[in-house]
Amino acid sequence: MKVELIPGANRIIRSLRDIGYEFTDAVADIVDNSISRGKAKNIFIEFRLDSNGKLSLSIVDDGKGMDSKRLEEAMRIGSNNDDYGPGDLSKYGMGMKTASMSQAMKLTVFSKMTSGYRTAFSWDLHHVNKHDKWEIFKLTSNEITESL
């Protein structure tokens, strides 16, 4: 008899946040994704401080983008997008998530393809901590428009 044991989301996320990324290394890992995975030629990094003192970081590139299915898989811890090249830093499907989660409680990835198709998913670690579930949010078209 086999029993599937799904790891507790809250504890695993907390351990992944504590892997030891320095801020500069985390940003470099995400920028590497833009170049190696997305074939980006231009990358823009912007820091914002809102009126409540909340800091956010946006990394925007002109890469090829992903459709909804591919982006959803890219958001999975240990994603199965297995077309890594020999020079890619990330080969285990964890870099973007662990780099981001080491620095922030929320990771939202927006993707726009050359066709104009847009999609977005978000990890909210407050939600994971509260519900102890491996759940991400798919943003609606309105939420995507409001966020951009």
GROMACS .gro file of C-alpha atoms in nm:
model
  148
    1MET     CA    1   0.000   0.000   0.000
    2LYS     CA    2   0.121   0.350  -0.084
    3VAL     CA    3   0.040   0.669   0.099
    4GLU     CA    4   0.103   1.009  -0.061
    5LEU     CA    5   0.251   1.259   0.182
    6ILE     CA    6   0.212   1.615   0.063
    7PRO     CA    7   0.451   1.843   0.255
    8GLY     CA    8   0.295   2.104   0.480
    9ALA     CA    9   0.287   2.425   0.277
   10ASN     CA   10   0.348   2.663   0.566
   11ARG     CA   11   0.661   2.488   0.697
   12ILE     CA   12   0.813   2.426   0.352
   13ILE     CA   13   0.756   2.787   0.244
   14ARG     CA   14   0.916   2.911   0.567
   15SER     CA   15   1.218   2.686   0.510
   16LEU     CA   16   1.251   2.800   0.146
   17ARG     CA   17   1.242   3.163   0.261
   18ASP     CA   18   1.540   3.087   0.484
   19ILE     CA   19   1.767   2.934   0.220
   20GLY     CA   20   2.006   3.226   0.253
   21TYR     CA   21   1.960   3.445  -0.052
   22GLU     CA   22   2.114   3.787  -0.024
   23PHE     CA   23   1.902   4.057  -0.186
   24THR     CA   24   2.143   4.107  -0.478
   25ASP     CA   25   2.161   3.731  -0.543
   26ALA     CA   26   1.782   3.704  -0.541
   27VAL     CA   27   1.747   3.985  -0.795
   28ALA     CA   28   2.026   3.834  -1.009
   29ASP     CA   29   1.846   3.497  -1.013
   30ILE     CA   30   1.524   3.659  -1.136
   31VAL     CA   31   1.710   3.865  -1.397
   32ASP     CA   32   1.881   3.545  -1.514
   33ASN     CA   33   1.534   3.392  -1.566
   34SER     CA   34   1.439   3.689  -1.782
   35ILE     CA   35   1.745   3.643  -2.001
   36SER     CA   36   1.784   3.265  -2.018
   37ARG     CA   37   1.419   3.157  -2.006
   38GLY     CA   38   1.243   3.457  -2.157
   39LYS     CA   39   1.511   3.565  -2.407
   40ALA     CA   40   1.477   3.925  -2.283
   41LYS     CA   41   1.695   4.192  -2.440
   42ASN     CA   42   1.593   4.471  -2.200
   43ILE     CA   43   1.522   4.446  -1.827
   44PHE     CA   44   1.389   4.730  -1.613
   45ILE     CA   45   1.414   4.725  -1.233
   46GLU     CA   46   1.198   4.965  -1.034
   47PHE     CA   47   1.161   5.021  -0.660
   48ARG     CA   48   0.843   5.184  -0.528
   49LEU     CA   49   0.765   5.311  -0.181
   50ASP     CA   50   0.395   5.371  -0.119
   51SER     CA   51   0.245   5.622   0.124
   52ASN     CA   52   0.236   5.354   0.398
   53GLY     CA   53   0.609   5.288   0.366
   54LYS     CA   54   0.558   4.956   0.186
   55LEU     CA   55   0.841   4.881  -0.057
   56SER     CA   56   0.783   4.690  -0.379
   57LEU     CA   57   1.018   4.581  -0.650
   58SER     CA   58   0.922   4.529  -1.014
   59ILE     CA   59   1.139   4.350  -1.264
   60VAL     CA   60   1.001   4.399  -1.613
   61ASP     CA   61   1.147   4.251  -1.928
   62ASP     CA   62   1.072   4.238  -2.299
   63GLY     CA   63   1.098   3.859  -2.319
   64LYS     CA   64   0.873   3.623  -2.510
   65GLY     CA   65   0.616   3.576  -2.232
   66MET     CA   66   0.418   3.266  -2.134
   67ASP     CA   67   0.065   3.148  -2.184
   68SER     CA   68  -0.149   3.076  -1.878
   69LYS     CA   69  -0.069   2.705  -1.858
   70ARG     CA   70   0.307   2.760  -1.882
   71LEU     CA   71   0.304   3.045  -1.630
   72GLU     CA   72   0.097   2.840  -1.385
   73GLU     CA   73   0.356   2.561  -1.410
   74ALA     CA   74   0.641   2.812  -1.371
   75MET     CA   75   0.482   2.923  -1.041
   76ARG     CA   76   0.493   2.565  -0.906
   77ILE     CA   77   0.762   2.488  -0.649
   78GLY     CA   78   0.979   2.241  -0.844
   79SER     CA   79   0.814   2.323  -1.175
   80ASN     CA   80   0.827   2.075  -1.461
   81ASN     CA   81   0.921   2.319  -1.736
   82ASP     CA   82   1.213   2.102  -1.841
   83ASP     CA   83   1.360   2.292  -2.134
   84TYR     CA   84   1.658   2.426  -1.940
   85GLY     CA   85   1.969   2.500  -2.141
   86PRO     CA   86   2.327   2.413  -2.045
   87GLY     CA   87   2.407   2.768  -1.931
   88ASP     CA   88   2.093   2.826  -1.724
   89LEU     CA   89   2.144   2.887  -1.351
   90SER     CA   90   1.813   2.735  -1.250
   91LYS     CA   91   1.758   2.371  -1.334
   92TYR     CA   92   1.528   2.260  -1.054
   93GLY     CA   93   1.222   2.479  -1.103
   94MET     CA   94   1.269   2.668  -0.778
   95GLY     CA   95   1.487   2.973  -0.850
   96MET     CA   96   1.227   3.239  -0.925
   97LYS     CA   97   1.009   3.132  -0.633
   98THR     CA   98   1.280   3.090  -0.370
   99ALA     CA   99   1.460   3.407  -0.478
  100SER     CA  100   1.138   3.609  -0.455
  101MET     CA  101   1.004   3.446  -0.140
  102SER     CA  102   1.334   3.499   0.040
  103GLN     CA  103   1.278   3.873   0.009
  104ALA     CA  104   0.901   3.925   0.002
  105MET     CA  105   0.568   3.788   0.120
  106LYS     CA  106   0.404   3.823  -0.220
  107LEU     CA  107   0.521   3.724  -0.567
  108THR     CA  108   0.311   3.819  -0.866
  109VAL     CA  109   0.417   3.733  -1.219
  110PHE     CA  110   0.250   3.904  -1.513
  111SER     CA  111   0.309   3.772  -1.862
  112LYS     CA  112   0.228   3.933  -2.193
  113MET     CA  113   0.293   3.757  -2.519
  114THR     CA  114   0.357   3.930  -2.852
  115SER     CA  115   0.001   3.840  -2.952
  116GLY     CA  116  -0.121   4.070  -2.672
  117TYR     CA  117  -0.242   3.780  -2.457
  118ARG     CA  118  -0.193   3.855  -2.084
  119THR     CA  119  -0.203   3.634  -1.775
  120ALA     CA  120  -0.087   3.661  -1.414
  121PHE     CA  121  -0.053   3.444  -1.105
  122SER     CA  122   0.041   3.534  -0.749
  123TRP     CA  123   0.184   3.359  -0.445
  124ASP     CA  124   0.064   3.529  -0.125
  125LEU     CA  125   0.264   3.389   0.166
  126HIS     CA  126   0.023   3.541   0.421
  127HIS     CA  127  -0.246   3.321   0.262
  128VAL     CA  128  -0.018   3.013   0.271
  129ASN     CA  129   0.066   3.078   0.638
  130LYS     CA  130  -0.300   3.120   0.730
  131HIS     CA  131  -0.442   2.822   0.537
  132ASP     CA  132  -0.136   2.590   0.510
  133LYS     CA  133  -0.227   2.509   0.149
  134TRP     CA  134  -0.033   2.506  -0.177
  135GLU     CA  135  -0.259   2.767  -0.338
  136ILE     CA  136  -0.177   3.046  -0.578
  137PHE     CA  137  -0.413   3.308  -0.717
  138LYS     CA  138  -0.489   3.355  -1.085
  139LEU     CA  139  -0.558   3.721  -1.149
  140THR     CA  140  -0.862   3.818  -1.352
  141SER     CA  141  -0.837   4.042  -1.658
  142ASN     CA  142  -0.963   4.334  -1.447
  143GLU     CA  143  -0.706   4.268  -1.174
  144ILE     CA  144  -0.429   4.255  -1.434
  145THR     CA  145  -0.542   4.585  -1.588
  146GLU     CA  146  -0.569   4.753  -1.245
  147SER     CA  147  -0.221   4.634  -1.145
  148LEU     CA  148  -0.042   4.759  -1.454
   0.00000   0.00000   0.00000
